[in-house]
mmCIF file of C-alpha atoms in Angstrom:
data_model
loop_
_atom_site.group_PDB
_atom_site.id
_atom_site.type_symbol
_atom_site.label_atom_id
_atom_site.label_comp_id
_atom_site.label_asym_id
_atom_site.label_seq_id
_atom_site.Cartn_x
_atom_site.Cartn_y
_atom_site.Cartn_z
ATOM 1 C CA LYS A 1 -102.282 59.217 37.878
ATOM 2 C CA ARG A 2 -105.655 58.818 36.206
ATOM 3 C CA ILE A 3 -106.367 55.630 38.173
ATOM 4 C CA ILE A 4 -105.368 57.303 41.456
ATOM 5 C CA SER A 5 -107.564 60.308 40.670
ATOM 6 C CA TRP A 6 -110.625 58.252 39.627
ATOM 7 C CA ILE A 7 -110.556 56.009 42.674
ATOM 8 C CA SER A 8 -109.722 58.832 45.103
ATOM 9 C CA ASN A 9 -112.696 60.846 43.844
ATOM 10 C CA SER A 10 -115.058 57.938 43.226
ATOM 11 C CA LYS A 11 -117.402 59.009 46.040
ATOM 12 C CA LEU A 12 -118.568 61.870 43.831
ATOM 13 C CA THR A 13 -120.270 59.476 41.413
ATOM 14 C CA TYR A 14 -119.917 55.864 42.526
ATOM 15 C CA GLU A 15 -121.892 55.422 45.746
ATOM 16 C CA ASP A 16 -125.267 56.650 44.468
ATOM 17 C CA SER A 17 -124.897 55.379 40.903
ATOM 18 C CA SER A 18 -126.639 52.467 39.177
ATOM 19 C CA GLU A 19 -125.266 48.930 39.166
ATOM 20 C CA ASN A 20 -124.549 49.286 35.471
ATOM 21 C CA TYR A 21 -122.369 52.371 36.115
ATOM 22 C CA LYS A 22 -120.542 50.580 38.930
ATOM 23 C CA TYR A 23 -119.895 47.583 36.695
ATOM 24 C CA LYS A 24 -118.472 49.755 33.908
ATOM 25 C CA PHE A 25 -116.393 51.807 36.354
ATOM 26 C CA ASN A 26 -114.904 48.684 37.960
ATOM 27 C CA PHE A 27 -114.242 47.138 34.557
ATOM 28 C CA VAL A 28 -112.406 50.209 33.265
ATOM 29 C CA ILE A 29 -110.253 50.482 36.422
ATOM 30 C CA GLN A 30 -109.283 46.798 36.370
ATOM 31 C CA LYS A 31 -108.579 46.855 32.648
ATOM 32 C CA GLN A 32 -106.242 49.831 33.053
ATOM 33 C CA ILE A 33 -104.511 48.435 36.143
ATOM 34 C CA ASN A 34 -103.880 45.095 34.400
ATOM 35 C CA HIS A 35 -102.374 46.985 31.476
ATOM 36 C CA LEU A 36 -100.226 48.986 33.911
ATOM 37 C CA ILE A 37 -98.970 45.785 35.573
ATOM 38 C CA ASN A 38 -98.031 44.359 32.165
ATOM 39 C CA GLU A 39 -96.138 47.497 31.137
ATOM 40 C CA ILE A 40 -94.627 48.878 34.346
ATOM 41 C CA ASN A 41 -91.358 46.946 34.181
ATOM 42 C CA ARG A 42 -90.614 48.380 30.748
ATOM 43 C CA SER A 43 -90.453 51.912 32.085
ATOM 44 C CA GLU A 44 -86.956 53.292 32.650
ATOM 45 C CA SER A 45 -88.256 56.000 34.992
ATOM 46 C CA VAL A 46 -88.206 54.980 38.651
ATOM 47 C CA ASP A 47 -90.429 57.961 39.454
ATOM 48 C CA ASP A 48 -93.086 56.711 37.026
ATOM 49 C CA LYS A 49 -92.835 53.234 38.551
ATOM 50 C CA LEU A 50 -93.500 54.636 42.030
ATOM 51 C CA ILE A 51 -96.644 56.394 40.785
ATOM 52 C CA GLY A 52 -97.648 53.086 39.184
ATOM 53 C CA CYS A 53 -97.063 51.221 42.468
ATOM 54 C CA THR A 54 -99.332 53.689 44.249
ATOM 55 C CA ALA A 55 -102.096 53.074 41.698
ATOM 56 C CA ILE A 56 -101.717 49.283 41.976
ATOM 57 C CA VAL A 57 -101.817 49.293 45.805
ATOM 58 C CA LEU A 58 -104.789 51.682 45.837
ATOM 59 C CA THR A 59 -106.670 49.430 43.397
ATOM 60 C CA GLY A 60 -105.895 46.390 45.528
ATOM 61 C CA LEU A 61 -107.186 48.114 48.661
ATOM 62 C CA SER A 62 -110.330 49.358 46.891
ATOM 63 C CA PHE A 63 -111.202 45.956 45.407
ATOM 64 C CA LYS A 64 -109.818 43.995 48.383
ATOM 65 C CA ASP A 65 -107.541 42.122 46.016
ATOM 66 C CA ASP A 66 -104.398 40.798 47.745
ATOM 67 C CA ASN A 67 -102.768 39.995 44.405
ATOM 68 C CA TYR A 68 -102.678 43.675 43.461
ATOM 69 C CA ILE A 69 -101.495 44.699 46.939
ATOM 70 C CA ASN A 70 -98.706 42.103 47.071
ATOM 71 C CA TYR A 71 -97.568 42.954 43.554
ATOM 72 C CA GLY A 72 -97.424 46.641 44.481
ATOM 73 C CA PHE A 73 -95.443 45.849 47.648
ATOM 74 C CA LYS A 74 -92.985 43.765 45.636
ATOM 75 C CA LEU A 75 -92.343 46.678 43.283
ATOM 76 C CA ILE A 76 -91.985 49.136 46.169
ATOM 77 C CA LYS A 77 -89.307 46.959 47.775
ATOM 78 C CA SER A 78 -87.514 46.795 44.441
ATOM 79 C CA ILE A 79 -87.594 50.585 44.046
ATOM 80 C CA ILE A 80 -86.242 51.128 47.568
ATOM 81 C CA ARG A 81 -83.367 48.680 47.028
ATOM 82 C CA TYR A 82 -82.542 50.083 43.614
ATOM 83 C CA SER A 83 -82.759 53.847 44.070
ATOM 84 C CA LEU A 84 -82.029 54.607 47.752
ATOM 85 C CA ASP A 85 -78.610 54.350 49.404
ATOM 86 C CA VAL A 86 -77.852 52.712 52.755
ATOM 87 C CA ASP A 87 -78.897 55.917 54.555
ATOM 88 C CA GLY A 88 -82.240 56.059 52.744
ATOM 89 C CA PHE A 89 -81.235 59.013 50.526
ATOM 90 C CA PRO A 90 -81.843 58.907 46.733
ATOM 91 C CA LYS A 91 -78.720 57.746 44.922
ATOM 92 C CA SER A 92 -79.237 60.618 42.485
ATOM 93 C CA ARG A 93 -78.581 63.037 45.381
ATOM 94 C CA ASN A 94 -81.469 65.106 44.007
ATOM 95 C CA PHE A 95 -83.652 66.796 46.621
ATOM 96 C CA ARG A 96 -86.619 67.111 44.252
ATOM 97 C CA GLN A 97 -86.585 63.335 43.914
ATOM 98 C CA LEU A 98 -86.297 62.924 47.686
ATOM 99 C CA ALA A 99 -89.413 65.056 48.226
ATOM 100 C CA PHE A 100 -91.218 63.153 45.447
ATOM 101 C CA TYR A 101 -90.415 59.778 47.039
ATOM 102 C CA LEU A 102 -91.475 60.997 50.462
ATOM 103 C CA LYS A 103 -94.825 62.243 49.111
ATOM 104 C CA TYR A 104 -95.719 58.935 47.488
ATOM 105 C CA PHE A 105 -94.463 56.696 50.290
ATOM 106 C CA VAL A 106 -96.466 58.760 52.790
ATOM 107 C CA LEU A 107 -99.518 58.542 50.494
ATOM 108 C CA ILE A 108 -99.207 54.748 50.295
ATOM 109 C CA ARG A 109 -98.841 54.551 54.077
ATOM 110 C CA GLU A 110 -101.941 56.704 54.616
ATOM 111 C CA LEU A 111 -103.951 54.535 52.199
ATOM 112 C CA LEU A 112 -102.951 51.425 54.174
ATOM 113 C CA LYS A 113 -103.765 53.102 57.482
ATOM 114 C CA ASP A 114 -107.180 54.365 56.317
ATOM 115 C CA SER A 115 -108.102 50.903 55.046
ATOM 116 C CA GLN A 116 -106.920 49.345 58.333
ATOM 117 C CA ASN A 117 -104.265 47.238 56.641
ATOM 118 C CA GLU A 118 -100.898 46.408 58.179
ATOM 119 C CA ILE A 119 -98.121 48.873 57.335
ATOM 120 C CA PRO A 120 -94.850 47.106 56.402
ATOM 121 C CA ASP A 121 -91.840 47.924 58.576
ATOM 122 C CA TYR A 122 -89.681 48.697 55.538
ATOM 123 C CA LEU A 123 -92.150 51.405 54.487
ATOM 124 C CA ASP A 124 -92.026 53.056 57.921
ATOM 125 C CA GLU A 125 -88.232 52.840 57.910
ATOM 126 C CA THR A 126 -87.957 54.393 54.446
ATOM 127 C CA ILE A 127 -90.265 57.275 55.399
ATOM 128 C CA TYR A 128 -88.254 57.814 58.592
ATOM 129 C CA TYR A 129 -84.938 58.244 56.727
ATOM 130 C CA LEU A 130 -86.411 60.300 53.894
ATOM 131 C CA GLY A 131 -88.109 62.454 56.528
ATOM 132 C CA GLN A 132 -84.843 63.125 58.337
ATOM 133 C CA ALA A 133 -83.243 64.431 55.149
ATOM 134 C CA TYR A 134 -86.369 66.403 54.230
ATOM 135 C CA ASN A 135 -86.301 68.056 57.650
ATOM 136 C CA LEU A 136 -82.623 69.004 57.375
ATOM 137 C CA LEU A 137 -82.641 70.238 53.775
ATOM 138 C CA TRP A 138 -86.058 71.945 53.691
ATOM 139 C CA GLN A 139 -87.998 72.201 56.936
ATOM 140 C CA SER A 140 -85.112 73.539 59.004
ATOM 141 C CA ASN A 141 -84.242 76.185 56.412
ATOM 142 C CA LYS A 142 -87.317 76.800 54.209
ATOM 143 C CA GLN A 143 -84.928 77.238 51.283
ATOM 144 C CA VAL A 144 -84.009 74.661 48.649
ATOM 145 C CA GLY A 145 -80.276 74.440 47.949
ATOM 146 C CA LEU A 146 -79.520 74.752 44.226
ATOM 147 C CA PHE A 147 -77.503 71.568 43.914
ATOM 148 C CA ASN A 148 -77.744 68.557 41.582
ATOM 149 C CA GLY A 149 -80.897 69.191 39.618
ATOM 150 C CA ASN A 150 -82.691 71.551 41.989
ATOM 151 C CA HIS A 151 -84.521 74.741 41.135
ATOM 152 C CA GLU A 152 -86.538 77.053 43.369
ATOM 153 C CA THR A 153 -89.488 75.139 44.839
ATOM 154 C CA ASP A 154 -91.450 75.483 48.041
ATOM 155 C CA TYR A 155 -93.042 72.647 49.966
ATOM 156 C CA TYR A 156 -95.348 74.568 52.296
ATOM 157 C CA ASP A 157 -98.468 72.721 51.102
ATOM 158 C CA PHE A 158 -96.757 69.380 51.630
ATOM 159 C CA ASP A 159 -95.668 70.507 55.103
ATOM 160 C CA GLU A 160 -99.317 71.204 55.930
ATOM 161 C CA TYR A 161 -100.306 67.758 54.666
ATOM 162 C CA LEU A 162 -97.626 66.124 56.822
ATOM 163 C CA LYS A 163 -98.692 68.134 59.864
ATOM 164 C CA MET A 164 -102.347 67.242 59.326
ATOM 165 C CA HIS A 165 -101.459 63.521 59.315
ATOM 166 C CA GLY A 166 -99.162 63.711 62.341
ATOM 167 C CA TYR A 167 -95.732 63.463 60.690
ATOM 168 C CA ASN A 168 -93.050 65.305 62.630
ATOM 169 C CA PHE A 169 -89.603 64.661 61.205
ATOM 170 C CA LYS A 170 -86.397 65.577 63.014
ATOM 171 C CA SER A 171 -82.783 65.397 61.876
ATOM 172 C CA ASN A 172 -80.020 64.467 64.287
ATOM 173 C CA SER A 173 -77.185 65.089 61.834
ATOM 174 C CA ASN A 174 -75.710 68.042 59.940
ATOM 175 C CA LEU A 175 -74.522 65.750 57.130
ATOM 176 C CA LEU A 176 -77.009 63.797 55.014
ATOM 177 C CA GLY A 177 -76.962 62.734 51.373
ATOM 178 C CA GLY A 178 -73.578 64.348 50.847
ATOM 179 C CA TYR A 179 -74.712 67.787 52.044
ATOM 180 C CA ILE A 180 -73.468 69.632 55.123
ATOM 181 C CA LEU A 181 -75.936 72.175 56.511
ATOM 182 C CA LEU A 182 -75.112 74.366 59.506
ATOM 183 C CA LYS A 183 -77.563 76.976 60.751
ATOM 184 C CA ASN A 184 -78.788 79.200 63.531
ATOM 185 C CA LYS A 185 -81.716 81.641 63.713
ATOM 186 C CA LYS A 186 -80.313 84.093 61.146
ATOM 187 C CA ASN A 187 -77.693 82.255 59.120
ATOM 188 C CA SER A 188 -77.179 78.994 57.304
ATOM 189 C CA ILE A 189 -74.432 77.462 55.171
ATOM 190 C CA ILE A 190 -74.878 74.402 52.983
ATOM 191 C CA MET A 191 -72.067 72.718 51.053
ATOM 192 C CA ASP A 192 -71.973 69.809 48.608
ATOM 193 C CA VAL A 193 -69.472 67.241 49.887
ATOM 194 C CA GLY A 194 -71.070 64.200 48.250
ATOM 195 C CA LYS A 195 -69.757 61.807 45.636
ATOM 196 C CA VAL A 196 -70.695 61.796 41.961
ATOM 197 C CA PRO A 197 -73.675 59.439 41.531
ATOM 198 C CA ASP A 198 -73.319 56.268 39.488
ATOM 199 C CA LYS A 199 -74.002 56.799 35.787
ATOM 200 C CA LYS A 200 -77.570 55.449 35.896
ATOM 201 C CA PHE A 201 -78.514 57.911 38.676
ATOM 202 C CA SER A 202 -76.743 61.007 37.312
ATOM 203 C CA GLN A 203 -79.184 62.194 34.666
ATOM 204 C CA ASN A 204 -79.758 65.474 36.558
ATOM 205 C CA TYR A 205 -76.405 65.699 38.337
ATOM 206 C CA GLN A 206 -74.500 68.994 38.371
ATOM 207 C CA SER A 207 -70.739 69.262 38.737
ATOM 208 C CA GLY A 208 -70.578 71.485 41.815
ATOM 209 C CA ILE A 209 -68.350 69.605 44.259
ATOM 210 C CA LEU A 210 -67.511 71.751 47.317
ATOM 211 C CA SER A 211 -69.845 74.503 46.102
ATOM 212 C CA PHE A 212 -71.764 76.269 48.862
ATOM 213 C CA GLU A 213 -74.670 78.589 49.572
ATOM 214 C CA PHE A 214 -74.805 81.159 52.364
ATOM 215 C CA ILE A 215 -78.111 82.558 53.644
ATOM 216 C CA TYR A 216 -78.643 85.551 55.948
ATOM 217 C CA SER A 217 -82.140 86.402 57.285
ATOM 218 C CA GLY A 218 -83.834 84.428 54.527
ATOM 219 C CA GLN A 219 -81.789 86.055 51.736
ATOM 220 C CA LYS A 220 -79.303 84.003 49.734
ATOM 221 C CA ILE A 221 -76.075 85.983 49.816
ATOM 222 C CA ILE A 222 -73.986 83.398 47.951
ATOM 223 C CA CYS A 223 -75.802 80.803 45.872
ATOM 224 C CA ASN A 224 -75.407 78.447 42.937
ATOM 225 C CA SER A 225 -77.075 79.221 39.617
ATOM 226 C CA GLY A 226 -79.673 76.448 39.581
ATOM 227 C CA TYR A 227 -80.640 73.907 36.932
ATOM 228 C CA TYR A 228 -82.208 74.129 33.471
ATOM 229 C CA GLN A 229 -84.343 71.017 33.364
ATOM 230 C CA LYS A 230 -85.002 70.501 29.632
ATOM 231 C CA GLN A 231 -82.489 67.796 28.698
ATOM 232 C CA ASP A 232 -82.414 68.589 24.961
ATOM 233 C CA HIS A 233 -81.575 72.283 25.476
ATOM 234 C CA GLN A 234 -78.020 73.635 25.411
ATOM 235 C CA LEU A 235 -78.745 75.550 28.622
ATOM 236 C CA ASN A 236 -79.065 72.171 30.351
ATOM 237 C CA ASP A 237 -75.399 71.532 29.509
ATOM 238 C CA ILE A 238 -74.355 74.958 30.733
ATOM 239 C CA SER A 239 -76.281 74.664 33.993
ATOM 240 C CA ARG A 240 -74.516 71.402 34.824
ATOM 241 C CA SER A 241 -71.007 72.851 34.577
ATOM 242 C CA THR A 242 -68.798 73.692 37.540
ATOM 243 C CA ALA A 243 -68.696 77.334 36.369
ATOM 244 C CA VAL A 244 -72.320 77.931 37.484
ATOM 245 C CA HIS A 245 -71.449 76.897 41.048
ATOM 246 C CA SER A 246 -69.779 78.807 43.857
ATOM 247 C CA THR A 247 -66.558 76.836 43.911
ATOM 248 C CA VAL A 248 -63.124 76.461 42.253
ATOM 249 C CA ILE A 249 -62.752 75.923 38.496
ATOM 250 C CA ILE A 250 -59.413 74.856 36.998
ATOM 251 C CA ASP A 251 -58.548 75.620 33.361
ATOM 252 C CA ASN A 252 -62.230 76.373 32.567
ATOM 253 C CA LEU A 253 -63.032 72.676 32.981
ATOM 254 C CA SER A 254 -65.725 71.053 35.103
ATOM 255 C CA VAL A 255 -64.728 68.744 37.925
ATOM 256 C CA THR A 256 -66.884 65.997 36.424
ATOM 257 C CA ARG A 257 -66.938 64.780 32.823
ATOM 258 C CA PHE A 258 -70.252 64.097 31.097
ATOM 259 C CA SER A 259 -71.299 61.790 28.287
ATOM 260 C CA LYS A 260 -74.522 61.266 26.290
ATOM 261 C CA ASN A 261 -76.305 57.991 25.612
ATOM 262 C CA ASN A 262 -78.332 56.958 22.560
ATOM 263 C CA MET A 263 -81.371 58.839 23.890
ATOM 264 C CA ASN A 264 -79.255 62.038 24.068
ATOM 265 C CA ASN A 265 -79.489 62.058 27.864
ATOM 266 C CA LYS A 266 -76.407 63.319 29.655
ATOM 267 C CA TYR A 267 -74.726 61.271 32.375
ATOM 268 C CA ALA A 268 -71.819 61.956 34.708
ATOM 269 C CA LEU A 269 -68.592 59.980 34.442
ATOM 270 C CA GLY A 270 -65.643 59.613 36.759
ATOM 271 C CA ASN A 271 -64.950 58.718 40.348
ATOM 272 C CA VAL A 272 -64.064 61.856 42.299
ATOM 273 C CA LYS A 273 -63.002 61.233 45.882
ATOM 274 C CA ILE A 274 -64.144 63.604 48.633
ATOM 275 C CA PHE A 275 -62.183 63.385 51.878
ATOM 276 C CA ASP A 276 -61.016 65.255 54.999
ATOM 277 C CA LYS A 277 -64.573 66.312 55.882
ATOM 278 C CA LYS A 278 -64.808 68.352 59.056
ATOM 279 C CA ILE A 279 -67.757 70.044 60.777
ATOM 280 C CA ILE A 280 -67.840 72.362 63.808
ATOM 281 C CA ASN A 281 -71.167 73.864 64.831
ATOM 282 C CA GLU A 282 -70.847 76.013 67.941
ATOM 283 C CA LYS A 283 -72.733 78.919 69.468
ATOM 284 C CA GLU A 284 -70.413 81.557 68.004
ATOM 285 C CA LYS A 285 -68.811 79.691 65.090
ATOM 286 C CA MET A 286 -69.693 77.514 62.128
ATOM 287 C CA PHE A 287 -66.923 75.647 60.358
ATOM 288 C CA LEU A 288 -67.006 73.152 57.506
ATOM 289 C CA ALA A 289 -64.242 71.727 55.353
ATOM 290 C CA ALA A 290 -63.579 69.051 52.749
ATOM 291 C CA SER A 291 -61.212 68.166 49.893
ATOM 292 C CA HIS A 292 -61.637 66.547 46.478
ATOM 293 C CA ASP A 293 -59.303 65.091 43.828
ATOM 294 C CA GLY A 294 -61.383 65.904 40.738
ATOM 295 C CA TYR A 295 -58.500 67.826 39.142
ATOM 296 C CA LEU A 296 -55.780 65.428 40.240
ATOM 297 C CA LYS A 297 -55.508 63.335 37.059
ATOM 298 C CA THR A 298 -55.884 66.253 34.655
ATOM 299 C CA HIS A 299 -53.864 68.960 36.432
ATOM 300 C CA GLY A 300 -52.170 67.359 39.430
ATOM 301 C CA ILE A 301 -54.176 69.486 41.891
ATOM 302 C CA ILE A 302 -56.246 68.698 44.975
ATOM 303 C CA HIS A 303 -58.784 71.317 46.048
ATOM 304 C CA LYS A 304 -59.254 71.773 49.794
ATOM 305 C CA ARG A 305 -61.927 74.185 50.987
ATOM 306 C CA GLU A 306 -62.484 75.568 54.493
ATOM 307 C CA ILE A 307 -65.341 77.922 55.347
ATOM 308 C CA GLU A 308 -65.728 79.546 58.758
ATOM 309 C CA TYR A 309 -68.484 81.896 59.891
ATOM 310 C CA ASP A 310 -68.056 84.139 62.924
ATOM 311 C CA ILE A 311 -71.667 84.550 64.075
ATOM 312 C CA LYS A 312 -71.066 87.584 66.293
ATOM 313 C CA LYS A 313 -69.030 89.495 63.698
ATOM 314 C CA TYR A 314 -71.166 88.434 60.717
ATOM 315 C CA LEU A 315 -67.927 87.439 59.026
ATOM 316 C CA LEU A 316 -67.627 84.579 56.522
ATOM 317 C CA LYS A 317 -64.010 83.548 55.921
ATOM 318 C CA GLY A 318 -62.946 81.118 53.228
ATOM 319 C CA LYS A 319 -59.713 79.326 52.476
ATOM 320 C CA ASP A 320 -59.349 77.540 49.129
ATOM 321 C CA ALA A 321 -56.118 75.561 48.932
ATOM 322 C CA LEU A 322 -54.758 74.319 45.599
ATOM 323 C CA ILE A 323 -52.418 71.530 46.627
ATOM 324 C CA LYS A 324 -50.022 70.371 43.922
ATOM 325 C CA ASN A 325 -49.114 66.777 43.095
ATOM 326 C CA ARG A 326 -46.132 65.343 41.183
ATOM 327 C CA LYS A 327 -48.385 65.296 38.067
ATOM 328 C CA PHE A 328 -48.843 69.065 38.349
ATOM 329 C CA LYS A 329 -49.730 70.918 35.160
ATOM 330 C CA PRO A 330 -49.789 74.761 35.178
ATOM 331 C CA SER A 331 -53.109 76.381 34.278
ATOM 332 C CA ASN A 332 -55.457 79.183 35.261
ATOM 333 C CA PHE A 333 -58.003 79.034 38.054
ATOM 334 C CA GLU A 334 -61.163 80.856 39.079
ATOM 335 C CA ILE A 335 -63.159 80.843 42.295
ATOM 336 C CA ARG A 336 -66.723 81.942 41.597
ATOM 337 C CA PHE A 337 -69.365 83.297 43.970
ATOM 338 C CA HIS A 338 -72.785 83.594 42.350
ATOM 339 C CA LEU A 339 -75.275 86.191 43.547
ATOM 340 C CA TYR A 340 -79.063 86.162 43.437
ATOM 341 C CA PRO A 341 -80.613 88.132 40.524
ATOM 342 C CA GLY A 342 -81.217 91.792 41.361
ATOM 343 C CA THR A 343 -78.221 92.075 43.688
ATOM 344 C CA LYS A 344 -76.332 95.367 43.346
ATOM 345 C CA VAL A 345 -72.516 95.184 43.207
ATOM 346 C CA THR A 346 -69.810 97.870 43.169
ATOM 347 C CA LYS A 347 -66.099 97.230 42.573
ATOM 348 C CA THR A 348 -63.424 99.184 44.417
ATOM 349 C CA ILE A 349 -60.757 100.926 42.370
ATOM 350 C CA ASP A 350 -57.949 98.627 43.569
ATOM 351 C CA ARG A 351 -60.000 95.514 42.529
ATOM 352 C CA LYS A 352 -59.365 93.964 45.918
ATOM 353 C CA ALA A 353 -62.944 94.308 47.157
ATOM 354 C CA VAL A 354 -66.560 94.315 45.993
ATOM 355 C CA LEU A 355 -69.495 95.922 47.807
ATOM 356 C CA ILE A 356 -72.723 93.902 47.649
ATOM 357 C CA GLU A 357 -76.145 95.372 48.371
ATOM 358 C CA PHE A 358 -79.241 93.301 49.158
ATOM 359 C CA GLU A 359 -82.713 94.355 50.282
ATOM 360 C CA ASN A 360 -82.004 93.484 53.907
ATOM 361 C CA SER A 361 -78.228 93.937 54.233
ATOM 362 C CA GLY A 362 -74.939 95.115 52.751
ATOM 363 C CA TRP A 363 -71.720 93.092 52.517
ATOM 364 C CA ARG A 364 -68.082 93.633 51.593
ATOM 365 C CA PHE A 365 -66.190 90.875 49.761
ATOM 366 C CA THR A 366 -62.383 90.994 49.867
ATOM 367 C CA CYS A 367 -59.385 88.970 48.758
ATOM 368 C CA SER A 368 -56.011 90.420 49.711
ATOM 369 C CA ASP A 369 -53.654 88.313 47.557
ATOM 370 C CA PHE A 370 -55.575 87.962 44.281
ATOM 371 C CA LEU A 371 -57.691 90.168 42.034
ATOM 372 C CA VAL A 372 -61.469 90.141 42.332
ATOM 373 C CA ASP A 373 -63.773 90.920 39.421
ATOM 374 C CA VAL A 374 -67.489 90.925 38.619
ATOM 375 C CA GLU A 375 -69.137 89.218 35.672
ATOM 376 C CA THR A 376 -72.681 88.869 34.365
ATOM 377 C CA GLY A 377 -73.920 85.287 34.326
ATOM 378 C CA LEU A 378 -77.107 83.254 33.932
ATOM 379 C CA TYR A 379 -79.391 82.144 36.749
ATOM 380 C CA PHE A 380 -81.476 78.987 36.228
ATOM 381 C CA GLY A 381 -83.163 78.886 39.621
ATOM 382 C CA LYS A 382 -86.654 79.364 38.167
ATOM 383 C CA LYS A 383 -87.870 76.171 36.484
ATOM 384 C CA ASN A 384 -87.052 76.030 32.746
ATOM 385 C CA SER A 385 -86.230 79.722 32.520
ATOM 386 C CA TYR A 386 -83.215 81.940 33.003
ATOM 387 C CA ASN A 387 -82.298 85.517 33.746
ATOM 388 C CA GLU A 388 -79.115 87.442 34.365
ATOM 389 C CA ASN A 389 -77.266 87.562 37.652
ATOM 390 C CA GLN A 390 -73.911 88.798 38.842
ATOM 391 C CA ASN A 391 -71.054 86.673 40.083
ATOM 392 C CA LEU A 392 -67.814 87.576 41.766
ATOM 393 C CA PHE A 393 -64.674 85.721 40.821
ATOM 394 C CA ILE A 394 -61.113 85.507 42.049
ATOM 395 C CA TYR A 395 -58.654 84.502 39.369
ATOM 396 C CA GLY A 396 -55.018 83.670 38.887
ATOM 397 C CA GLU A 397 -52.564 81.048 37.666
ATOM 398 C CA THR A 398 -51.647 77.833 39.438
ATOM 399 C CA LYS A 399 -48.031 77.605 40.577
ATOM 400 C CA ASN A 400 -45.600 74.781 41.170
ATOM 401 C CA TYR A 401 -46.225 75.009 44.901
ATOM 402 C CA ASP A 402 -49.234 74.848 47.197
ATOM 403 C CA GLN A 403 -51.378 77.964 46.944
ATOM 404 C CA ILE A 404 -53.889 79.239 49.468
ATOM 405 C CA VAL A 405 -56.539 81.751 48.449
ATOM 406 C CA ASN A 406 -58.048 83.560 51.434
ATOM 407 C CA TRP A 407 -61.257 85.528 51.005
ATOM 408 C CA GLU A 408 -63.755 87.205 53.321
ATOM 409 C CA LEU A 409 -67.383 88.286 53.194
ATOM 410 C CA LYS A 410 -68.333 90.701 55.983
ATOM 411 C CA LYS A 411 -71.614 92.420 56.759
ATOM 412 C CA ILE A 412 -71.328 96.197 56.774
#
């Protein structure tokens, strides 16, 4: 970062300086870049390597040194092959990392363009696919979904930078990176239907399979609880559990198991299958569905979730099916729906409904066949901090037959 900053701002001091100053400046830059080249492969952080690649390419362009440029290109190719999937989405499934990659790849491309050097096709292709996902998951919604290592962040400044340099990304799909996002002018629903990342990419993964967020007029009505980023803090463990997501929890256990390495970093284990994905996005209806087998080995249960939104009636209907298998093991279950901090909730006497009050709307949550309760939880949406929020939860016991839990959220 220091090399990038010094070279990028060198016009402030370099052009009108003495030859002695220029010699010392050039010497210091080359000494540091040579040290960076010698050390960069030892870094375990792909993000740090990408920053290093940017510094190496920038130095090569500034000194017209093809060796630096080619070395930087070689590392960039390696990073793309290693950390992006076949659709150009980070294997970590972390949106913060996606935005980070896009920023630096665009910066490298702009440096090449300004210096009138040829832009490699693989760099354009990578930016194209990252841009599609960025458009779907941020630009189309202006809200960051609290999934898999995300906390509240806005990218308005970056949007302005992209606009200034002529980047106009468009997404042709509602499903990218394991996330389904359906939206219209007032409403949007996003659900996590992606696989658990491989161990080496799961350092910030959260166990929220089939969790969802629902937004009305810019206000998150149902959300997840976010991510506590400090790895060595116990709140990091809590924020990664299934219980802080708006989804089904069986026997108070997370869908995904976690383990720690010698550096005390936590990684996800297991191979949960997600299947039966279905998307309908029509003028008057949004529908999304998927199933997972994360509780199959431990409890003999498959979770199937269907969510349908009637746009005219402002009615969100959910169906969570607990489908038993021959390895069925009885247990308790909860279906949690986390609310944004500051939301006012009121329970009805019969415990079949909860009234929810936001600044811009009021909603009624009901479940006819099971009890609904309210509990105080923790919200980690603000980076490295937490505060209290409320969450609704439906609870009961699993039975030796297929169970379907129907619930509704209606604007009042």
